[in-house]
Amino acid sequence: MTRRAGAFWLFVGPFLIGLLIFNYIPIGWSAYLSFFDAQGTVTPDTFVGLRNYADMLTGPFAQSLLTFSVFALFIVPLTFALALGLAVAVNRIRFARAFFRSVFFLPTACSYVVAAMVWKLSLFSGVRFGLANTVLDWFGQDPVAWLSNPDPPWYWVVLVTARLWLQVGFYMILFIAGLQRIPDSLYEAAYVDGAKPGWQVFRHITFPQLRPTSIAVLLLSLIAAYQAFDEFYNLLGTARGYPDFGRPPLVYLYYLALGQTQDYGHGSAGALLLALLIALVTLLQGRLLGLGRREA
Amino acid sequence: MDNRPVGLRPGIAGTALRYAALAVAALLFLLPFYLIVRNGLSTEADITSPEWSLFPSSLHWENIGELFTDPSVPMAHALWNSLVIAVLQTGGQLLLGSLCGYGLARIPYQHANKIFYLVVATLMVPAAVTFVPSFVLVSSLGWVSSLRGLVIPGLFVGFTAFMFRQYFLSFPRELEEAARIDGLGYWGTYWRIVVPNSGGFFAAVAVIQFIGSWNSFLWPLVIGQDEDSWTVQVAMSTFLTAQNVNIHELFVAAAVGILPLVLVFVILQRFLVRGVAETGIKG
């Protein structure tokens, strides 16, 4: 080995060994387990072929993917609109800009567990107390059991608002960075061409120029929604257990693989399906929205 | 700054409307933080009162001391665990990630590209999806409920190495060449020239990693199966769903847990914003 190669391995080796042990081996092992009947064991001997995958695609796991879809349908457009709105509003003010930017970014420092606590115990708490029900009461409305009743599904309001609060600031920062890359000359040209300030300029200059950022925000928020776990687990879980409704993929896998059944075979199959789905959606969405297309 | 031509700036009415909307949004964003503090300093009765009130009927500072002495809610120990894990993980990630990134960016080696792809490939698999296989591995190593199990698997994050590689690629080569002429090897150049001149980047990555590590929940929940290995997030979650817990203590723990992060946030805000905007990473 040359001195150069030796130096290379000294720098890269420690990280790479860890990556192989803690990333590649688990994934490979999981792929292996997904073809076996592996309940409570990690060295199974009953080969079942693709049965675990078939079970997952027809059973409650498929239902949990539906739960995710409902969640994504709310959270992705709302996150996009709110983050963009705040970014545009904050970016063009002169006074107290850093203050507002900090305030909206601050919840990013908060954990999902803490947010779930506030949402569950103070904002959307049971029938008797809680801010949301107090506000409803001011308007003469009956209180709502926000989390314990799937019909009507008010729990979505709680789940979606909690995540919006936690994440919008992060995406707002991405949009602000995008806004600051738009050259002023474009706005000057629009002015010369007689564009009216406000909506026209936004529609024809700002928004098209934000295209790369918009794609990134859509992709990142969708992938983050796939992996929702913390707020679902903490808002809907109780000492008595977890309800069937509002169970996104990761929560389902958690209870399947690490709950009573310790079903690593089905759990592994589900994890791999989910990873595959995320990769597929990323590629597809990237293709549809022209990710990687050279900007003019 | 607003360099747009005068005609394209919002008028006075538009500006006023913008500030009004921002002020309302800011109040809504700050409300949960206020509620954490309010609940932490209230009595149980105040928090669960059917009459909702913005202010507590009286302030109970002794709640803070209670949090650290109440044996039925081992929050103090959980806070300590969180601190140890976050410090070890942040330090370890910075060291391992920056070494790997530097090697990939700067040491010419025939297989460097293949190894770079091996690192990048792991970015495609979301970390949360691998918790089942990782648990299987860590439990067969006998690391469940141990500090090793909580810290070590989280040290090897492909994204950290990737970010450092990208950063080092743009590091001024002239500085390093001067060091080489002075007779420093790769290690000497990295340790005496590159690291001391990259303080800003290391700090931004450190803050983001620390917050991520401190706030992480799924992995500590999976691995921390006995009370001694709970992090503050797992402890709070456990008491959140349990009965007969002092709710105000839960909120004191939340306040103690986020106060340092909020301070770091406010102080390093510009830094952080730049770091996030440049790398597109999430805490």
XYZ file of N, CA and C in Angstrom, chain A residues 7-16 19, chain B residues 88-107 116 119 154-171 176 186-187 189-206 209:
219
model
N -2.770 6.823 4.123
C -3.376 8.023 4.710
C -4.877 8.034 4.442
N -5.261 7.660 3.222
C -6.688 7.656 2.863
C -7.472 6.764 3.811
N -6.951 5.545 4.021
C -7.691 4.615 4.884
C -7.704 5.048 6.341
N -6.642 5.753 6.744
C -6.605 6.273 8.112
C -7.734 7.297 8.330
N -7.978 8.100 7.320
C -9.029 9.117 7.435
C -10.424 8.523 7.253
N -10.563 7.683 6.212
C -11.897 7.231 5.827
C -12.284 5.929 6.542
N -11.268 5.121 6.880
C -11.517 3.789 7.424
C -12.455 3.721 8.619
N -12.175 4.483 9.694
C -13.020 4.349 10.892
C -14.499 4.596 10.596
N -14.770 5.638 9.809
C -16.157 5.944 9.474
C -16.764 4.829 8.627
N -15.971 4.356 7.667
C -16.494 3.369 6.723
C -16.813 2.045 7.420
N -19.992 2.493 9.177
C -21.087 2.551 8.203
C -21.468 1.139 7.754
N -21.565 13.051 23.442
C -20.756 12.009 22.821
C -21.071 11.881 21.328
N -22.380 11.927 21.013
C -22.755 11.741 19.622
C -22.306 12.918 18.747
N -22.465 14.129 19.266
C -22.050 15.294 18.483
C -20.536 15.272 18.263
N -19.784 15.056 19.348
C -18.327 15.002 19.231
C -17.879 13.905 18.276
N -18.449 12.731 18.448
C -18.061 11.594 17.615
C -18.388 11.808 16.150
N -19.567 12.365 15.895
C -19.953 12.611 14.500
C -19.050 13.640 13.842
N -18.700 14.701 14.601
C -17.824 15.728 14.036
C -16.480 15.120 13.677
N -15.923 14.314 14.600
C -14.601 13.744 14.368
C -14.620 12.762 13.190
N -15.498 11.753 13.285
C -15.522 10.717 12.262
C -15.956 11.284 10.905
N -16.965 12.136 10.929
C -17.497 12.690 9.687
C -16.491 13.608 9.001
N -15.793 14.428 9.801
C -14.865 15.369 9.173
C -13.641 14.634 8.640
N -13.176 13.615 9.375
C -12.041 12.821 8.882
C -12.391 12.176 7.549
N -13.547 11.510 7.522
C -13.953 10.825 6.305
C -14.144 11.828 5.167
N -14.796 12.954 5.476
C -15.031 13.961 4.448
C -13.726 14.522 3.904
N -12.750 14.728 4.803
C -11.476 15.267 4.351
C -10.740 14.265 3.465
N -10.732 13.019 3.905
C -10.089 11.979 3.097
C -10.702 11.894 1.707
N -12.022 11.914 1.654
C -12.710 11.806 0.359
C -12.453 13.026 -0.517
N -12.341 14.199 0.110
C -12.207 15.423 -0.677
C -10.777 15.669 -1.128
N -9.798 15.254 -0.304
C -8.449 15.769 -0.531
C -7.350 14.734 -0.774
N -7.572 13.462 -0.408
C -6.483 12.501 -0.593
C -6.731 11.698 -1.866
N -16.937 6.838 -2.072
C -17.860 7.966 -1.971
C -19.287 7.506 -2.307
N -20.884 5.747 0.534
C -21.375 6.673 1.557
C -22.683 7.322 1.106
N -25.485 5.724 16.156
C -25.794 7.048 15.629
C -24.572 7.851 15.233
N -23.387 7.258 15.365
C -22.176 8.012 15.035
C -21.894 8.033 13.545
N -22.388 7.011 12.844
C -21.984 6.857 11.447
C -23.109 7.296 10.530
N -23.188 8.606 10.342
C -24.267 9.176 9.543
C -23.677 9.612 8.210
N -24.117 8.966 7.148
C -23.587 9.267 5.814
C -23.686 10.746 5.488
N -24.766 11.375 5.965
C -24.987 12.774 5.618
C -23.899 13.691 6.170
N -23.441 13.399 7.400
C -22.389 14.226 7.999
C -21.118 14.155 7.157
N -20.710 12.925 6.803
C -19.500 12.756 5.991
C -19.664 13.473 4.653
N -20.852 13.342 4.064
C -21.135 13.981 2.782
C -20.998 15.501 2.886
N -21.602 16.081 3.947
C -21.531 17.534 4.114
C -20.101 18.008 4.276
N -19.328 17.264 5.092
C -17.936 17.672 5.295
C -17.143 17.568 3.995
N -17.420 16.527 3.208
C -16.712 16.406 1.932
C -16.994 17.628 1.066
N -18.283 17.991 0.959
C -18.638 19.135 0.124
C -17.958 20.407 0.636
N -17.936 20.542 1.970
C -17.325 21.734 2.538
C -15.819 21.772 2.240
N -15.145 20.645 2.439
C -13.685 20.626 2.239
C -13.309 20.814 0.773
N -14.187 20.418 -0.134
C -13.912 20.632 -1.555
C -13.765 22.120 -1.856
N -14.502 22.960 -1.088
C -14.447 24.390 -1.359
C -13.453 25.104 -0.437
N -12.741 24.341 0.384
C -11.732 24.944 1.265
C -10.567 25.427 0.394
N -3.595 24.946 2.167
C -3.070 23.605 2.376
C -1.737 23.413 1.678
N -0.626 14.740 5.549
C -2.084 14.901 5.479
C -2.669 15.195 6.852
N -2.214 14.425 7.842
C -2.760 14.598 9.183
C -2.451 15.992 9.719
N -1.747 18.689 8.060
C -2.505 19.703 7.329
C -3.934 19.765 7.842
N -4.547 18.596 8.015
C -5.931 18.543 8.488
C -6.043 19.159 9.874
N -5.184 18.709 10.777
C -5.347 19.043 12.177
C -4.886 20.457 12.508
N -3.800 20.927 11.836
C -3.223 22.221 12.214
C -3.662 23.350 11.294
N -4.108 23.040 10.099
C -4.507 24.107 9.169
C -6.018 24.087 8.909
N -6.526 22.923 8.504
C -7.916 22.867 8.032
C -8.911 23.027 9.186
N -8.745 22.231 10.246
C -9.697 22.287 11.359
C -9.738 23.678 12.011
N -8.587 24.261 12.373
C -8.663 25.577 13.023
C -9.272 26.661 12.143
N -9.241 26.471 10.827
C -9.808 27.486 9.940
C -11.241 27.185 9.523
N -11.838 26.158 10.120
C -13.204 25.780 9.746
C -14.160 25.883 10.919
N -13.789 26.718 11.902
C -14.592 26.814 13.124
C -16.072 27.047 12.872
N -16.385 27.950 11.954
C -17.780 28.286 11.692
C -18.576 27.097 11.216
N -18.010 26.354 10.281
C -18.729 25.207 9.745
C -18.902 24.116 10.803
N -17.811 23.837 11.538
C -17.901 22.832 12.611
C -18.966 23.233 13.631
N -19.004 24.523 13.967
C -19.976 24.981 14.976
C -21.405 24.799 14.481
N -21.642 25.158 13.209
C -22.998 25.023 12.667
C -23.431 23.559 12.673
N -22.529 22.678 12.213
C -22.865 21.245 12.198
C -23.082 20.752 13.624
N -22.223 21.201 14.550
C -22.331 20.746 15.943
C -23.689 21.118 16.534
N -26.423 18.962 14.979
C -26.349 17.580 15.452
C -26.783 17.472 16.908
